[in-house]
XYZ file of C-alpha atoms in Angstrom:
382
model
C 1.960 -15.635 -21.571
C 1.497 -12.276 -23.373
C -0.988 -9.674 -22.364
C -3.455 -10.085 -25.289
C -3.826 -13.833 -24.641
C -4.477 -13.036 -20.909
C -7.013 -10.362 -21.756
C -8.900 -12.591 -24.074
C -9.364 -15.195 -21.335
C -10.088 -12.505 -18.700
C -12.837 -10.836 -20.830
C -14.334 -14.209 -21.753
C -14.594 -15.401 -18.157
C -15.930 -11.946 -17.104
C -18.818 -12.518 -19.465
C -19.265 -16.183 -18.380
C -18.833 -17.297 -22.041
C -17.710 -20.693 -23.160
C -14.765 -21.125 -25.432
C -17.115 -22.552 -28.099
C -19.232 -19.407 -27.955
C -16.336 -17.060 -28.324
C -14.386 -18.771 -31.048
C -17.226 -19.955 -33.308
C -16.457 -19.166 -37.004
C -13.109 -17.650 -35.954
C -10.905 -20.564 -34.916
C -11.104 -23.994 -33.330
C -11.781 -24.515 -29.628
C -8.439 -26.272 -29.247
C -6.661 -23.306 -30.743
C -8.485 -20.800 -28.563
C -7.484 -22.956 -25.560
C -3.798 -22.717 -26.650
C -4.163 -18.999 -27.070
C -5.525 -18.542 -23.576
C -2.801 -20.748 -22.108
C -0.090 -18.733 -23.878
C 0.930 -21.703 -25.977
C -0.147 -20.142 -29.279
C 0.404 -16.600 -30.663
C -2.528 -15.612 -32.786
C -2.349 -13.437 -35.924
C -3.531 -9.833 -35.775
C -6.628 -10.922 -37.799
C -7.760 -13.570 -35.184
C -6.927 -11.245 -32.294
C -9.091 -8.511 -33.868
C -12.003 -10.936 -34.481
C -11.883 -12.318 -30.943
C -11.756 -8.903 -29.319
C -14.466 -7.598 -31.621
C -16.798 -10.405 -30.499
C -15.922 -9.531 -26.940
C -16.797 -5.887 -27.494
C -13.266 -4.728 -26.810
C -11.911 -2.066 -29.142
C -8.492 -3.680 -29.807
C -5.793 -1.399 -31.301
C -4.042 -3.590 -33.778
C -2.437 -0.829 -35.902
C -1.204 2.720 -35.574
C 0.085 2.085 -32.052
C 3.872 2.560 -31.580
C 6.016 1.780 -28.618
C 7.873 5.089 -28.455
C 5.219 6.711 -26.292
C 5.349 3.820 -23.760
C 9.114 3.873 -23.570
C 9.088 7.611 -23.061
C 6.637 7.187 -20.185
C 8.968 4.498 -18.698
C 11.976 6.889 -18.925
C 10.010 9.786 -17.364
C 8.938 7.528 -14.434
C 12.395 5.943 -13.832
C 14.223 9.198 -14.100
C 12.109 11.175 -11.627
C 10.109 13.525 -14.014
C 6.995 12.966 -11.936
C 4.752 15.783 -13.283
C 5.561 15.080 -16.955
C 4.985 11.395 -16.345
C 1.615 11.918 -14.699
C 0.621 14.399 -17.451
C 1.485 11.878 -20.157
C -0.528 9.090 -18.503
C -3.529 11.306 -18.062
C -3.553 12.398 -21.733
C -6.482 11.130 -23.936
C -4.163 9.181 -26.214
C -3.120 7.000 -23.312
C -6.514 5.181 -23.411
C -5.700 3.903 -26.900
C -2.823 1.975 -25.544
C -4.789 0.162 -22.881
C -6.226 -2.307 -25.401
C -3.134 -2.934 -27.489
C 0.023 -4.995 -27.352
C 1.356 -2.402 -25.032
C -1.726 -2.643 -22.843
C 0.081 -4.096 -19.772
C 2.691 -1.337 -19.795
C -0.065 1.236 -20.247
C -2.139 -0.188 -17.446
C 0.823 -0.489 -15.056
C 2.197 2.934 -15.704
C -1.267 4.636 -15.465
C -1.779 2.803 -12.115
C 1.486 3.977 -10.560
C 0.921 7.512 -11.799
C -1.948 7.853 -9.392
C -1.399 8.692 -5.686
C -2.259 5.815 -3.329
C -2.675 3.399 -6.259
C -3.415 -0.278 -5.616
C -1.415 -3.037 -7.259
C -2.721 -4.860 -10.230
C -4.471 -8.284 -9.642
C -1.899 -11.000 -8.950
C -3.328 -13.134 -11.767
C -1.915 -10.766 -14.300
C 1.634 -11.226 -13.072
C 2.128 -14.224 -15.417
C 2.265 -11.733 -18.284
C 4.863 -9.466 -16.678
C 8.535 -9.097 -17.607
C 11.098 -8.166 -14.942
C 10.702 -4.412 -15.397
C 6.884 -4.591 -15.130
C 7.003 -6.990 -12.183
C 9.389 -4.691 -10.338
C 6.768 -1.895 -10.489
C 4.115 -4.316 -9.347
C 6.255 -5.153 -6.344
C 6.662 -1.458 -5.605
C 2.848 -1.059 -5.616
C 2.706 -4.022 -3.304
C 5.372 -2.523 -1.045
C 7.581 -5.621 -1.503
C 10.661 -3.549 -2.110
C 13.411 -6.007 -1.542
C 11.926 -8.203 -4.340
C 11.558 -5.141 -6.588
C 15.285 -4.367 -6.131
C 16.281 -7.877 -7.081
C 14.154 -7.708 -10.214
C 15.301 -4.233 -11.288
C 18.081 -2.680 -9.172
C 17.725 0.847 -10.706
C 17.838 4.127 -8.925
C 14.091 4.608 -9.137
C 13.490 1.352 -7.191
C 16.140 2.165 -4.587
C 14.614 5.593 -4.185
C 11.070 4.202 -3.831
C 12.275 1.732 -1.234
C 14.305 4.342 0.696
C 11.478 6.924 0.745
C 9.054 4.201 1.932
C 11.395 3.333 4.874
C 11.749 7.078 5.688
C 7.937 7.559 5.904
C 7.704 4.474 8.127
C 10.345 5.851 10.531
C 13.134 3.309 9.487
C 15.661 6.082 8.977
C 18.874 4.086 9.163
C 17.708 1.450 6.514
C 16.291 4.340 4.519
C 19.689 6.086 4.406
C 21.407 2.885 3.203
C 18.856 2.430 0.332
C 18.925 6.119 -0.625
C 22.751 6.096 -0.808
C 22.525 3.106 -3.217
C 19.995 5.200 -5.152
C 22.516 8.005 -5.517
C 25.247 5.656 -6.652
C 22.893 3.983 -9.282
C 21.458 7.313 -10.410
C 24.977 8.626 -11.053
C 25.688 5.644 -13.277
C 22.321 6.036 -15.057
C 22.691 9.725 -15.579
C 19.432 10.459 -13.667
C 20.168 13.617 -11.773
C 16.634 14.219 -10.543
C 16.862 10.879 -8.600
C 20.020 12.112 -7.088
C 18.220 15.280 -5.885
C 15.306 13.317 -4.363
C 17.687 10.845 -2.685
C 19.720 13.724 -1.051
C 16.471 15.373 0.021
C 15.192 12.222 1.686
C 18.521 11.409 3.308
C 18.575 15.017 4.714
C 15.087 14.382 6.071
C 16.161 11.088 7.648
C 19.005 12.883 9.400
C 16.559 15.504 10.485
C 14.456 12.824 12.193
C 17.596 11.424 13.700
C 18.573 14.936 14.739
C 21.962 14.720 13.064
C 21.780 18.254 11.882
C 25.262 18.561 10.364
C 24.585 15.618 8.094
C 21.103 16.943 7.420
C 22.488 20.323 6.317
C 25.055 18.663 4.049
C 22.444 16.639 2.105
C 19.929 19.395 2.067
C 22.558 21.674 0.545
C 23.071 19.282 -2.356
C 19.350 18.769 -2.802
C 18.750 22.548 -2.687
C 21.394 23.132 -5.389
C 19.965 20.589 -7.755
C 16.385 21.747 -7.033
C 17.418 25.270 -8.108
C 18.947 23.949 -11.294
C 15.776 21.950 -12.185
C 13.320 24.515 -10.932
C 11.882 22.053 -8.407
C 10.590 24.711 -6.021
C 8.425 22.207 -4.098
C 11.602 20.613 -2.805
C 13.015 24.030 -1.850
C 9.882 24.855 0.058
C 9.864 21.433 1.785
C 13.486 21.795 2.915
C 12.790 25.239 4.428
C 9.594 23.872 6.023
C 11.537 21.028 7.636
C 14.268 23.198 9.002
C 11.725 25.674 10.436
C 9.885 22.724 12.030
C 13.081 21.545 13.648
C 13.654 24.964 15.047
C 10.313 24.626 16.818
C 11.483 21.277 18.261
C 14.690 23.008 19.491
C 12.642 25.816 21.108
C 13.865 28.409 18.626
C 10.425 29.856 18.154
C 11.319 33.368 16.966
C 13.588 31.980 14.252
C 10.848 29.507 13.204
C 8.243 32.269 13.168
C 10.297 34.308 10.654
C 9.958 31.384 8.180
C 6.247 30.614 8.699
C 5.237 34.340 8.600
C 7.498 35.134 5.616
C 6.393 32.321 3.253
C 3.036 31.952 1.491
C 0.394 30.221 3.720
C 0.610 26.523 2.993
C -1.456 23.667 4.219
C -3.023 22.890 7.608
C 0.241 21.659 9.098
C 1.725 25.061 8.140
C -0.995 26.798 10.081
C -0.599 24.373 13.097
C 3.097 25.217 13.392
C 2.468 28.938 12.820
C -0.001 28.833 15.729
C 2.600 27.215 17.954
C 5.168 29.879 17.062
C 2.700 32.569 17.958
C 1.787 30.695 21.167
C 5.402 30.424 22.282
C 6.074 34.076 21.457
C 3.100 35.291 23.597
C 0.906 36.340 20.744
C -2.268 34.578 21.776
C -4.845 36.349 19.551
C -2.754 35.785 16.404
C -2.441 32.088 17.312
C -6.161 31.719 17.790
C -6.772 33.538 14.453
C -4.423 31.099 12.696
C -6.208 28.055 14.261
C -9.536 29.470 13.120
C -8.209 29.408 9.554
C -6.948 25.856 10.023
C -10.413 24.730 11.146
C -11.844 26.197 8.003
C -9.481 24.161 5.918
C -10.505 21.076 7.869
C -14.079 21.509 6.894
C -13.068 20.877 3.230
C -10.424 18.236 4.079
C -11.379 16.474 7.320
C -8.532 14.871 9.248
C -9.225 13.750 12.836
C -5.537 13.545 13.845
C -4.722 17.047 12.497
C -7.869 18.431 14.074
C -6.708 17.011 17.411
C -3.268 18.537 16.932
C -4.873 21.941 16.458
C -7.326 21.437 19.349
C -4.383 20.622 21.681
C -2.825 24.078 20.923
C -6.187 25.835 21.288
C -6.756 24.349 24.755
C -3.294 25.548 25.879
C -3.978 28.992 24.623
C -7.387 29.327 26.342
C -6.605 27.537 29.633
C -3.610 28.508 31.793
C -4.254 25.357 33.736
C -4.430 23.090 30.705
C -2.549 20.297 32.393
C -5.403 19.837 34.790
C -7.906 19.684 31.839
C -9.306 16.212 31.220
C -9.996 17.109 27.642
C -6.420 18.230 27.096
C -5.012 15.076 28.481
C -7.318 12.699 26.594
C -6.862 14.653 23.303
C -3.129 14.747 23.685
C -2.749 11.001 24.499
C -5.220 9.765 21.899
C -3.703 12.018 19.211
C -0.155 10.752 20.101
C -1.309 7.115 19.777
C -2.932 7.841 16.495
C 0.279 9.451 15.186
C 2.291 6.441 16.292
C 0.026 4.124 14.351
C -0.612 6.232 11.163
C 2.031 8.889 10.705
C 5.734 9.193 10.137
C 7.914 9.185 13.275
C 8.605 12.856 12.942
C 5.053 13.692 14.100
C 5.662 11.871 17.387
C 9.040 13.397 17.954
C 7.572 16.905 17.368
C 4.957 16.269 20.019
C 7.299 14.771 22.603
C 7.823 17.919 24.714
C 4.073 18.229 25.386
C 3.796 14.449 26.096
C 6.652 14.543 28.579
C 5.309 17.773 30.147
C 1.921 16.160 30.716
C 3.256 12.738 31.932
C 5.594 14.413 34.412
C 2.813 16.686 35.704
C 0.655 13.576 36.238
C 3.613 11.864 37.829
C 3.565 9.070 35.281
C 7.353 8.789 35.299
C 7.569 5.214 34.083
C 5.418 5.959 31.121
C 7.657 9.012 30.297
C 10.786 6.837 30.681
C 9.325 4.298 28.237
C 8.571 7.010 25.766
C 12.125 8.279 25.905
C 13.381 4.816 25.268
C 11.064 4.413 22.248
C 12.297 7.712 20.722
C 16.102 7.932 21.408
C 16.414 10.607 18.706
C 14.588 13.043 20.894
C 17.233 12.890 23.593
C 19.851 14.416 21.138
C 18.041 17.679 20.674
C 19.511 19.733 23.503
C 23.049 19.308 22.039
C 22.076 21.011 18.853
C 20.193 24.072 20.158
C 21.403 27.200 18.384
C 23.433 25.328 15.717
C 21.073 25.334 12.769
């Protein structure tokens, strides 16, 4: 079934109209039934009349496919900002009620952060390329790969596995993304794949492999002017320095770069805390709380509060609030955040559990995060 036939039936049912009421003086009921079943392909004249009666402004002329194909290429080749700008342009709305409507709707949907998939009923209209994007939106990545094994799909699947802490599987998918992107000539996808592989190795604390992939990603990012990637690489490395106890080195980054988001302030406060600069740490946390007023996040608030309690109470390990906040925050991170959040907070979790003589719980935690145990071997090697 093609999209116009689907849309006619969808709009008719939405209005609770009968087929007779819609097609009177336009075509026969039997012909409309065939149209809605995808068994007949109506002329432009009949389409226009049916949509006009439905009150839908159907674009039957003056609409060309080049813009849609340009949008597809921007999406699949990693030009995210240009793709989002195109989908947000006023002209895009003209394509939503045209023969390119399904492409327009699907592309506009995936251009938005946190987008929901389209209704399953519309899948009968989709070709393999369209359905692969629907599967990405549904987080059914293995099916998406079978439908359209291009670098964008491999990259989407790999980055999803990375954010869910499945680093080994993520690396496999991202390596396939690099191979496919090389054959497609899509260098931006190569850059993003190397960045995510480097970040996976950062989570696994394989720092030599991390540095190798970050080096490639950094070089490509410089060529393309993708400064967000450069900032993210530097941020990740500085965060790892905190995990390794290299607080002075990490502080140089967080002080030297422009003030970023709340997580930047959280890590800057820890650097000041660990270099015995209490007043500066508290000042940074105060700025973080101001940010949280505009963008509330209970988990991030708890992360900042944990640092604040340590700064204000030398006996924080005896504090009931500290223990409850730390434990509840850690469980929230396990449920909602990438694995790196938990690994970052492991030193304070183990410190607290050991102080409370909860050795079995600490042991289970170490078993759950084997990556953490590798940190000591890499101290001073970044």
